[in-house]
Amino acid sequence: MTPTAPALPERTRILLDCDPGHDDAMAIVYAARRLDLVGITTVFGNTPLANTTRNALAVCELIGLDVPVAAGMAAPLVGAPASAAHIHGSTGLDGAVLPEPRRAPLAQHAVPFLIEQARAAPGELTLVAVGPLTNVAVALRTEPRLAGWLREIVLMGGSTDVGNITPQAEFNIHCDPEAASVVFAGGAPVRMVGLNVTRQAGIAQAHVDRLAAAGGRVGRAFAGLLGFYLARTRAVYRRDTAAMHDPCALLALTDPGLLRWQDTPVHVELASPALRGMTACDLRGLSDEARGLPGLAAPIAQVAVGIDGAAAVDRVIAELLACDR
Ligand code: BDR
Ligand code: CA
C-alpha cells in the first residue's frame, strides 16, 4: 500500500505486537499509513492465537499491506489464556467478512523475529504493544540486551483509575500480569497508554455511519466491524461510545500533542486475588527521595494522564476513510 498521508518529520520505525480485535485492526491500518511499520507480531488475547494471526493477515489483505506477520505466544506465562469474545465476538473480528488472507504468517516465531528486528537497528525500533505482554516479556527474558536495542516500548494497557475486566484491572495486563511486570521492569523506556485515556477516545454511531456512507471497501468493512464493537460495548458496559484503545498508543508517536504524560512508578499487582493485574500508578508526584522509601520502589514509566479524545478518533477515522481514495 502507498500511504497518502503527509510525510511526518520523522516516520518512526515500529513493530506492532497485537491481538486483533477491533481496535487492533484500526491500529494496523493507522500504523501502516502513518508510521514505518516493519512487521506485525501476534499474541493470544481478545481471541485465541490462531484467530489473532488470521485476523492480522486479513486486515493486511483488506488494505493491501505487505509486511511480515509472525505468530507468537498462545498462552500467558502463568495460567490459561483469557478471551474477550463478549466484546470482539467468537472470531475476534465479528461484524464484517474480511477477505481471505492470501499470505501465511512467517515460519519464524514472533519472539526471535522481534529480537532480530531490534538488533538490526539498535536505538531505532519502537515496539508498540497493544495486546497481552507475553511476547514482549519472553523476548526480554530470552535476550536481555533487547531493552537497550529498543528506542522505547509504547503499550496500550493498564489504567490509572478503573479497569474493564475487574474494577481495577485492564484486559491486556490482566491477561498476563507476570509478563506486564517483566516489561515494566525490563529496562527499556516504557510509555503506558491506559484505559484512563483510551476510554475518552469514543467511537460513536456517527463515526460508524460516516464509514458506511463513504461507500468504499475499507470504509464499509470498518463500519461493520465498529458497529458490532459499539453494540457489544453498549450491551456490556452501558456506554454510548466504544473505546478506541489501541490506536491511542500510535497517536503517542504520530500526534504527541494529543496526549499529556506524567512520570510515575507503576506497580503491577500479582499477589492479591482481588487486585491481580491492576497497574497501581503513583500519581502523587513524590520526590526521588520519597520514591526510594521501602514499598515505593516500582519501576518508573511515562503514563498518559490526558488526551484530546475527539481529535484522536477523528484522526484515525480519517485514515480509515483515506484507504478508499
Ligand atoms: C485492550 O483490550 C483489548 O480488548 C483491546 O484490543 C485493547 O487492547 C483494552 O482493554
Ligand atoms: Ca488489543
mmCIF file of C-alpha atoms and ligand atoms in Angstrom:
data_model
loop_
_atom_site.group_PDB
_atom_site.id
_atom_site.type_symbol
_atom_site.label_atom_id
_atom_site.label_comp_id
_atom_site.label_asym_id
_atom_site.label_seq_id
_atom_site.Cartn_x
_atom_site.Cartn_y
_atom_site.Cartn_z
ATOM 1 C CA MET A 1 0.000 0.000 0.000
ATOM 2 C CA THR A 2 1.221 3.534 -0.706
ATOM 3 C CA PRO A 3 0.385 5.751 2.225
ATOM 4 C CA THR A 4 -1.031 9.106 1.133
ATOM 5 C CA ALA A 5 -0.713 10.851 4.491
ATOM 6 C CA PRO A 6 1.572 13.875 4.542
ATOM 7 C CA ALA A 7 5.144 12.910 5.324
ATOM 8 C CA LEU A 8 5.947 13.152 9.006
ATOM 9 C CA PRO A 9 9.100 14.977 10.050
ATOM 10 C CA GLU A 10 10.299 11.552 11.042
ATOM 11 C CA ARG A 11 8.488 8.300 10.252
ATOM 12 C CA THR A 12 9.093 6.306 13.386
ATOM 13 C CA ARG A 13 10.132 2.726 12.734
ATOM 14 C CA ILE A 14 7.753 0.460 14.669
ATOM 15 C CA LEU A 15 6.859 -3.141 15.217
ATOM 16 C CA LEU A 16 3.219 -3.686 16.233
ATOM 17 C CA ASP A 17 2.524 -6.503 18.700
ATOM 18 C CA CYS A 18 -1.235 -7.100 18.750
ATOM 19 C CA ASP A 19 -4.233 -9.405 19.277
ATOM 20 C CA PRO A 20 -6.844 -8.319 16.676
ATOM 21 C CA GLY A 21 -9.526 -7.421 17.948
ATOM 22 C CA HIS A 22 -11.492 -4.484 16.510
ATOM 23 C CA ASP A 23 -9.339 -1.682 17.892
ATOM 24 C CA ASP A 24 -6.183 -3.636 16.979
ATOM 25 C CA ALA A 25 -7.487 -3.775 13.380
ATOM 26 C CA MET A 26 -7.801 0.026 13.400
ATOM 27 C CA ALA A 27 -4.269 0.205 14.796
ATOM 28 C CA ILE A 28 -2.861 -1.933 11.966
ATOM 29 C CA VAL A 29 -4.374 0.365 9.339
ATOM 30 C CA TYR A 30 -3.298 3.526 11.142
ATOM 31 C CA ALA A 31 0.252 2.227 11.659
ATOM 32 C CA ALA A 32 0.526 1.202 8.008
ATOM 33 C CA ARG A 33 -0.439 4.666 6.865
ATOM 34 C CA ARG A 34 1.317 6.911 9.351
ATOM 35 C CA LEU A 35 4.426 5.060 10.536
ATOM 36 C CA ASP A 36 7.266 2.922 9.209
ATOM 37 C CA LEU A 37 5.706 -0.439 10.108
ATOM 38 C CA VAL A 38 8.386 -3.134 9.819
ATOM 39 C CA GLY A 39 6.254 -6.027 10.976
ATOM 40 C CA ILE A 40 3.333 -7.322 12.985
ATOM 41 C CA THR A 41 3.565 -9.896 15.747
ATOM 42 C CA THR A 42 0.500 -11.586 17.175
ATOM 43 C CA VAL A 43 -0.322 -12.872 20.625
ATOM 44 C CA PHE A 44 -3.336 -14.565 22.239
ATOM 45 C CA GLY A 45 -5.741 -12.122 23.862
ATOM 46 C CA ASN A 46 -9.059 -10.956 22.509
ATOM 47 C CA THR A 47 -9.391 -14.373 20.868
ATOM 48 C CA PRO A 48 -7.061 -17.408 20.547
ATOM 49 C CA LEU A 49 -3.722 -17.009 18.749
ATOM 50 C CA ALA A 50 -4.895 -18.767 15.552
ATOM 51 C CA ASN A 51 -7.649 -16.149 15.227
ATOM 52 C CA THR A 52 -5.497 -13.121 16.094
ATOM 53 C CA THR A 53 -2.940 -14.212 13.486
ATOM 54 C CA ARG A 54 -5.567 -14.848 10.840
ATOM 55 C CA ASN A 55 -7.240 -11.538 11.654
ATOM 56 C CA ALA A 56 -3.968 -9.617 11.344
ATOM 57 C CA LEU A 57 -3.392 -11.181 7.929
ATOM 58 C CA ALA A 58 -7.000 -10.477 6.880
ATOM 59 C CA VAL A 59 -6.654 -6.786 7.762
ATOM 60 C CA CYS A 60 -3.401 -6.676 5.746
ATOM 61 C CA GLU A 61 -5.259 -8.278 2.840
ATOM 62 C CA LEU A 62 -8.089 -5.741 3.099
ATOM 63 C CA ILE A 63 -5.752 -2.768 2.728
ATOM 64 C CA GLY A 64 -3.105 -4.399 0.511
ATOM 65 C CA LEU A 65 -0.431 -4.205 3.190
ATOM 66 C CA ASP A 66 2.565 -6.478 2.706
ATOM 67 C CA VAL A 67 4.546 -6.597 5.948
ATOM 68 C CA PRO A 68 5.744 -9.750 7.747
ATOM 69 C CA VAL A 69 3.311 -11.208 10.280
ATOM 70 C CA ALA A 70 4.773 -13.541 12.927
ATOM 71 C CA ALA A 71 2.676 -15.537 15.367
ATOM 72 C CA GLY A 72 3.785 -15.571 19.000
ATOM 73 C CA MET A 73 2.650 -16.815 22.373
ATOM 74 C CA ALA A 74 -0.628 -18.696 22.677
ATOM 75 C CA ALA A 75 -0.869 -18.539 26.465
ATOM 76 C CA PRO A 76 0.315 -16.361 29.356
ATOM 77 C CA LEU A 77 3.400 -17.052 31.484
ATOM 78 C CA VAL A 78 1.105 -18.290 34.261
ATOM 79 C CA GLY A 79 -2.343 -19.842 33.917
ATOM 80 C CA ALA A 80 -4.688 -20.219 30.970
ATOM 81 C CA PRO A 81 -5.450 -17.759 28.150
ATOM 82 C CA ALA A 82 -8.420 -15.428 28.572
ATOM 83 C CA SER A 83 -10.607 -14.159 25.756
ATOM 84 C CA ALA A 84 -12.765 -11.122 25.107
ATOM 85 C CA ALA A 85 -15.428 -12.795 22.956
ATOM 86 C CA HIS A 86 -18.046 -10.798 24.877
ATOM 87 C CA ILE A 87 -16.705 -7.660 23.149
ATOM 88 C CA HIS A 88 -14.969 -8.862 19.959
ATOM 89 C CA GLY A 89 -17.127 -11.910 19.095
ATOM 90 C CA SER A 90 -16.117 -15.514 18.562
ATOM 91 C CA THR A 91 -13.732 -14.727 15.681
ATOM 92 C CA GLY A 92 -12.212 -11.701 17.421
ATOM 93 C CA LEU A 93 -13.354 -9.570 14.473
ATOM 94 C CA ASP A 94 -17.087 -10.190 14.263
ATOM 95 C CA GLY A 95 -19.206 -7.729 12.296
ATOM 96 C CA ALA A 96 -17.706 -7.968 8.793
ATOM 97 C CA VAL A 97 -16.390 -10.630 6.468
ATOM 98 C CA LEU A 98 -12.831 -9.684 5.636
ATOM 99 C CA PRO A 99 -11.031 -11.035 2.558
ATOM 100 C CA GLU A 100 -9.409 -14.435 2.909
ATOM 101 C CA PRO A 101 -5.686 -13.859 3.571
ATOM 102 C CA ARG A 102 -3.507 -14.948 0.658
ATOM 103 C CA ARG A 103 -0.337 -14.724 2.733
ATOM 104 C CA ALA A 104 0.729 -17.060 5.531
ATOM 105 C CA PRO A 105 2.452 -15.974 8.739
ATOM 106 C CA LEU A 106 6.243 -16.242 8.847
ATOM 107 C CA ALA A 107 7.660 -19.631 9.753
ATOM 108 C CA GLN A 108 9.669 -17.787 12.412
ATOM 109 C CA HIS A 109 8.118 -17.325 15.871
ATOM 110 C CA ALA A 110 7.285 -13.747 16.922
ATOM 111 C CA VAL A 111 9.852 -13.700 19.744
ATOM 112 C CA PRO A 112 13.028 -14.237 17.658
ATOM 113 C CA PHE A 113 11.524 -12.068 14.901
ATOM 114 C CA LEU A 114 11.073 -9.214 17.352
ATOM 115 C CA ILE A 115 14.585 -9.631 18.736
ATOM 116 C CA GLU A 116 16.100 -9.673 15.227
ATOM 117 C CA GLN A 117 14.238 -6.551 14.152
ATOM 118 C CA ALA A 118 15.517 -4.646 17.179
ATOM 119 C CA ARG A 119 19.088 -5.960 16.883
ATOM 120 C CA ALA A 120 19.225 -4.960 13.193
ATOM 121 C CA ALA A 121 18.927 -1.235 14.042
ATOM 122 C CA PRO A 122 19.790 -0.569 17.681
ATOM 123 C CA GLY A 123 18.086 2.507 19.101
ATOM 124 C CA GLU A 124 15.730 2.897 16.141
ATOM 125 C CA LEU A 125 12.866 0.485 16.671
ATOM 126 C CA THR A 126 9.850 1.390 18.791
ATOM 127 C CA LEU A 127 7.829 -1.573 19.963
ATOM 128 C CA VAL A 128 4.136 -0.757 20.155
ATOM 129 C CA ALA A 129 2.379 -3.458 22.169
ATOM 130 C CA VAL A 130 -1.414 -3.430 22.217
ATOM 131 C CA GLY A 131 -2.226 -6.911 23.489
ATOM 132 C CA PRO A 132 -1.153 -9.042 26.465
ATOM 133 C CA LEU A 133 2.576 -8.513 27.024
ATOM 134 C CA THR A 134 3.616 -12.166 26.793
ATOM 135 C CA ASN A 135 5.649 -11.907 23.559
ATOM 136 C CA VAL A 136 7.483 -8.855 24.871
ATOM 137 C CA ALA A 137 8.268 -10.424 28.242
ATOM 138 C CA VAL A 138 9.521 -13.654 26.693
ATOM 139 C CA ALA A 139 11.687 -11.659 24.279
ATOM 140 C CA LEU A 140 13.185 -9.601 27.134
ATOM 141 C CA ARG A 141 13.914 -12.753 29.126
ATOM 142 C CA THR A 142 15.388 -14.528 26.100
ATOM 143 C CA GLU A 143 17.595 -11.598 25.101
ATOM 144 C CA PRO A 144 18.091 -9.064 27.919
ATOM 145 C CA ARG A 145 20.080 -6.813 25.528
ATOM 146 C CA LEU A 146 16.772 -6.191 23.740
ATOM 147 C CA ALA A 147 15.906 -3.491 26.310
ATOM 148 C CA GLY A 148 18.939 -1.497 25.173
ATOM 149 C CA TRP A 149 18.267 -2.047 21.471
ATOM 150 C CA LEU A 150 14.699 -0.720 21.581
ATOM 151 C CA ARG A 151 14.108 3.002 21.313
ATOM 152 C CA GLU A 152 11.104 2.559 23.592
ATOM 153 C CA ILE A 153 8.070 0.425 24.296
ATOM 154 C CA VAL A 154 4.720 2.165 23.953
ATOM 155 C CA LEU A 155 1.945 -0.027 25.289
ATOM 156 C CA MET A 156 -1.805 0.124 25.458
ATOM 157 C CA GLY A 157 -2.701 -1.402 28.776
ATOM 158 C CA GLY A 158 -3.344 -0.723 32.410
ATOM 159 C CA SER A 159 -5.146 2.205 33.925
ATOM 160 C CA THR A 160 -4.594 4.925 36.475
ATOM 161 C CA ASP A 161 -8.207 4.562 37.584
ATOM 162 C CA VAL A 162 -10.872 1.984 36.677
ATOM 163 C CA GLY A 163 -10.366 -1.341 34.929
ATOM 164 C CA ASN A 164 -12.520 -3.136 32.377
ATOM 165 C CA ILE A 165 -12.036 -6.782 33.400
ATOM 166 C CA THR A 166 -12.167 -6.240 37.130
ATOM 167 C CA PRO A 167 -12.983 -2.916 38.795
ATOM 168 C CA GLN A 168 -9.224 -2.276 38.958
ATOM 169 C CA ALA A 169 -7.582 -4.309 36.169
ATOM 170 C CA GLU A 170 -7.435 -3.642 32.436
ATOM 171 C CA PHE A 171 -7.712 -6.569 29.990
ATOM 172 C CA ASN A 172 -4.210 -6.628 28.406
ATOM 173 C CA ILE A 173 -2.451 -6.508 31.771
ATOM 174 C CA HIS A 174 -4.946 -8.848 33.444
ATOM 175 C CA CYS A 175 -4.365 -11.450 30.688
ATOM 176 C CA ASP A 176 -0.728 -11.824 31.781
ATOM 177 C CA PRO A 177 0.232 -9.763 34.836
ATOM 178 C CA GLU A 178 3.566 -11.574 35.259
ATOM 179 C CA ALA A 179 4.539 -10.590 31.706
ATOM 180 C CA ALA A 180 3.498 -6.990 32.328
ATOM 181 C CA SER A 181 5.628 -6.908 35.447
ATOM 182 C CA VAL A 182 8.648 -8.138 33.452
ATOM 183 C CA VAL A 183 8.089 -5.461 30.807
ATOM 184 C CA PHE A 184 7.745 -2.514 33.207
ATOM 185 C CA ALA A 185 10.930 -3.635 34.984
ATOM 186 C CA GLY A 186 12.754 -4.752 31.836
ATOM 187 C CA GLY A 187 14.986 -1.701 31.399
ATOM 188 C CA ALA A 188 13.556 -0.243 28.178
ATOM 189 C CA PRO A 189 11.852 3.153 28.386
ATOM 190 C CA VAL A 190 8.124 2.418 28.737
ATOM 191 C CA ARG A 191 5.177 4.654 27.929
ATOM 192 C CA MET A 192 1.802 3.402 29.129
ATOM 193 C CA VAL A 193 -1.390 4.464 27.383
ATOM 194 C CA GLY A 194 -4.093 3.100 29.648
ATOM 195 C CA LEU A 195 -7.840 2.897 29.899
ATOM 196 C CA ASN A 196 -7.947 6.162 31.813
ATOM 197 C CA VAL A 197 -7.255 7.908 28.496
ATOM 198 C CA THR A 198 -8.469 5.410 25.878
ATOM 199 C CA ARG A 199 -11.989 5.449 27.352
ATOM 200 C CA GLN A 200 -12.082 9.141 26.440
ATOM 201 C CA ALA A 201 -11.469 8.329 22.768
ATOM 202 C CA GLY A 202 -15.015 7.219 21.999
ATOM 203 C CA ILE A 203 -16.228 5.778 18.701
ATOM 204 C CA ALA A 204 -19.851 6.871 18.291
ATOM 205 C CA GLN A 205 -22.655 5.732 15.974
ATOM 206 C CA ALA A 206 -21.964 8.854 13.893
ATOM 207 C CA HIS A 207 -18.452 7.540 13.130
ATOM 208 C CA VAL A 208 -19.874 4.182 12.062
ATOM 209 C CA ASP A 209 -22.441 5.917 9.841
ATOM 210 C CA ARG A 210 -19.726 8.053 8.281
ATOM 211 C CA LEU A 211 -17.663 4.994 7.383
ATOM 212 C CA ALA A 212 -20.721 3.225 5.933
ATOM 213 C CA ALA A 213 -21.829 6.276 3.933
ATOM 214 C CA ALA A 214 -18.389 6.784 2.411
ATOM 215 C CA GLY A 215 -19.130 3.600 0.474
ATOM 216 C CA GLY A 216 -15.591 2.283 -0.115
ATOM 217 C CA ARG A 217 -14.494 -1.278 0.555
ATOM 218 C CA VAL A 218 -12.389 -0.461 3.625
ATOM 219 C CA GLY A 219 -14.913 2.039 4.997
ATOM 220 C CA ARG A 220 -17.760 -0.464 4.682
ATOM 221 C CA ALA A 221 -15.726 -3.224 6.322
ATOM 222 C CA PHE A 222 -14.854 -0.990 9.268
ATOM 223 C CA ALA A 223 -18.455 0.237 9.528
ATOM 224 C CA GLY A 224 -19.490 -3.404 10.033
ATOM 225 C CA LEU A 225 -16.677 -4.108 12.475
ATOM 226 C CA LEU A 226 -17.128 -0.983 14.555
ATOM 227 C CA GLY A 227 -20.922 -1.296 14.519
ATOM 228 C CA PHE A 228 -20.510 -4.713 16.152
ATOM 229 C CA TYR A 229 -17.916 -3.411 18.625
ATOM 230 C CA LEU A 230 -20.136 -0.482 19.583
ATOM 231 C CA ALA A 231 -23.180 -2.726 20.067
ATOM 232 C CA ARG A 232 -21.217 -5.073 22.347
ATOM 233 C CA THR A 233 -19.824 -2.109 24.306
ATOM 234 C CA ARG A 234 -23.366 -0.798 24.823
ATOM 235 C CA ALA A 235 -24.546 -4.236 25.935
ATOM 236 C CA VAL A 236 -21.683 -4.926 28.352
ATOM 237 C CA TYR A 237 -20.586 -1.527 29.667
ATOM 238 C CA ARG A 238 -23.746 0.543 29.046
ATOM 239 C CA ARG A 239 -21.688 3.218 27.299
ATOM 240 C CA ASP A 240 -22.786 5.122 24.166
ATOM 241 C CA THR A 241 -19.315 5.153 22.699
ATOM 242 C CA ALA A 242 -16.796 2.343 22.206
ATOM 243 C CA ALA A 243 -13.258 2.999 23.374
ATOM 244 C CA MET A 244 -10.694 3.304 20.575
ATOM 245 C CA HIS A 245 -7.990 1.806 22.777
ATOM 246 C CA ASP A 246 -5.116 0.550 20.646
ATOM 247 C CA PRO A 247 -4.674 3.363 18.093
ATOM 248 C CA CYS A 248 -4.101 5.742 21.025
ATOM 249 C CA ALA A 249 -0.694 4.111 21.557
ATOM 250 C CA LEU A 250 0.206 5.014 17.956
ATOM 251 C CA LEU A 251 -1.092 8.559 18.317
ATOM 252 C CA ALA A 252 1.503 8.968 21.058
ATOM 253 C CA LEU A 253 4.051 8.724 18.224
ATOM 254 C CA THR A 254 2.287 10.490 15.362
ATOM 255 C CA ASP A 255 0.412 13.213 17.255
ATOM 256 C CA PRO A 256 2.202 13.665 20.575
ATOM 257 C CA GLY A 257 0.343 16.926 21.260
ATOM 258 C CA LEU A 258 -2.899 14.996 21.770
ATOM 259 C CA LEU A 259 -1.684 13.318 24.975
ATOM 260 C CA ARG A 260 -0.385 14.505 28.349
ATOM 261 C CA TRP A 261 2.093 12.460 30.369
ATOM 262 C CA GLN A 262 3.370 12.029 33.898
ATOM 263 C CA ASP A 263 6.401 10.053 35.064
ATOM 264 C CA THR A 264 5.159 7.646 37.701
ATOM 265 C CA PRO A 265 6.133 4.408 39.398
ATOM 266 C CA VAL A 266 3.889 1.608 38.079
ATOM 267 C CA HIS A 267 3.392 -1.460 40.236
ATOM 268 C CA VAL A 268 1.663 -4.447 38.580
ATOM 269 C CA GLU A 269 -0.233 -6.323 41.268
ATOM 270 C CA LEU A 270 0.371 -10.074 41.135
ATOM 271 C CA ALA A 271 -0.456 -11.449 44.571
ATOM 272 C CA SER A 272 -3.832 -10.152 45.677
ATOM 273 C CA PRO A 273 -6.628 -12.210 44.055
ATOM 274 C CA ALA A 274 -8.976 -9.210 44.063
ATOM 275 C CA LEU A 275 -6.482 -6.737 42.612
ATOM 276 C CA ARG A 276 -4.455 -9.018 40.313
ATOM 277 C CA GLY A 277 -3.464 -7.237 37.098
ATOM 278 C CA MET A 278 -4.035 -3.761 38.490
ATOM 279 C CA THR A 279 -1.433 -1.136 37.498
ATOM 280 C CA ALA A 280 -1.001 0.888 40.678
ATOM 281 C CA CYS A 281 0.300 4.254 39.447
ATOM 282 C CA ASP A 282 1.694 6.655 41.987
ATOM 283 C CA LEU A 283 0.439 9.993 40.688
ATOM 284 C CA ARG A 284 1.327 11.933 43.843
ATOM 285 C CA GLY A 285 4.434 13.383 42.212
ATOM 286 C CA LEU A 286 6.699 12.439 45.117
ATOM 287 C CA SER A 287 10.350 13.396 45.247
ATOM 288 C CA ASP A 288 13.051 10.910 44.248
ATOM 289 C CA GLU A 289 13.941 10.651 47.921
ATOM 290 C CA ALA A 290 10.389 9.580 48.822
ATOM 291 C CA ARG A 291 10.359 7.119 45.928
ATOM 292 C CA GLY A 292 13.363 5.405 47.454
ATOM 293 C CA LEU A 293 11.363 4.521 50.559
ATOM 294 C CA PRO A 294 10.524 0.849 51.029
ATOM 295 C CA GLY A 295 7.341 -0.071 49.203
ATOM 296 C CA LEU A 296 7.594 2.787 46.712
ATOM 297 C CA ALA A 297 10.272 1.284 44.513
ATOM 298 C CA ALA A 298 8.194 0.322 41.460
ATOM 299 C CA PRO A 299 9.744 0.913 38.024
ATOM 300 C CA ILE A 300 9.101 4.355 36.565
ATOM 301 C CA ALA A 301 7.119 4.715 33.347
ATOM 302 C CA GLN A 302 5.715 7.656 31.456
ATOM 303 C CA VAL A 303 1.980 7.302 31.898
ATOM 304 C CA ALA A 304 -0.624 9.058 29.765
ATOM 305 C CA VAL A 305 -2.860 11.145 32.010
ATOM 306 C CA GLY A 306 -4.786 13.186 29.457
ATOM 307 C CA ILE A 307 -5.970 13.006 25.832
ATOM 308 C CA ASP A 308 -7.972 15.007 23.320
ATOM 309 C CA GLY A 309 -10.232 12.018 22.687
ATOM 310 C CA ALA A 310 -12.416 13.559 19.967
ATOM 311 C CA ALA A 311 -9.404 14.619 17.896
ATOM 312 C CA ALA A 312 -7.806 11.197 18.426
ATOM 313 C CA VAL A 313 -10.819 9.384 16.975
ATOM 314 C CA ASP A 314 -11.190 11.846 14.089
ATOM 315 C CA ARG A 315 -7.570 11.325 13.026
ATOM 316 C CA VAL A 316 -7.868 7.554 12.972
ATOM 317 C CA ILE A 317 -11.250 7.533 11.179
ATOM 318 C CA ALA A 318 -9.749 9.891 8.589
ATOM 319 C CA GLU A 319 -7.019 7.344 7.843
ATOM 320 C CA LEU A 320 -9.567 4.519 7.513
ATOM 321 C CA LEU A 321 -11.556 6.616 5.032
ATOM 322 C CA ALA A 322 -8.408 7.591 3.132
ATOM 323 C CA CYS A 323 -7.731 3.917 2.330
ATOM 324 C CA ASP A 324 -10.595 4.025 -0.194
ATOM 325 C CA ARG A 325 -9.342 7.083 -2.082
HETATM 326 C C1 BDR B 1 -7.493 -3.702 25.392
HETATM 327 O O1 BDR B 1 -8.063 -4.989 25.474
HETATM 328 C C2 BDR B 1 -8.468 -5.452 24.214
HETATM 329 O O2 BDR B 1 -9.759 -5.964 24.268
HETATM 330 C C3 BDR B 1 -8.344 -4.279 23.273
HETATM 331 O O3 BDR B 1 -7.938 -4.718 21.993
HETATM 332 C C4 BDR B 1 -7.324 -3.400 23.928
HETATM 333 O O4 BDR B 1 -6.020 -3.738 23.525
HETATM 334 C C5 BDR B 1 -8.374 -2.720 26.135
HETATM 335 O O5 BDR B 1 -8.506 -3.100 27.468
HETATM 336 CA CA CA B 2 -5.606 -5.196 21.643
#
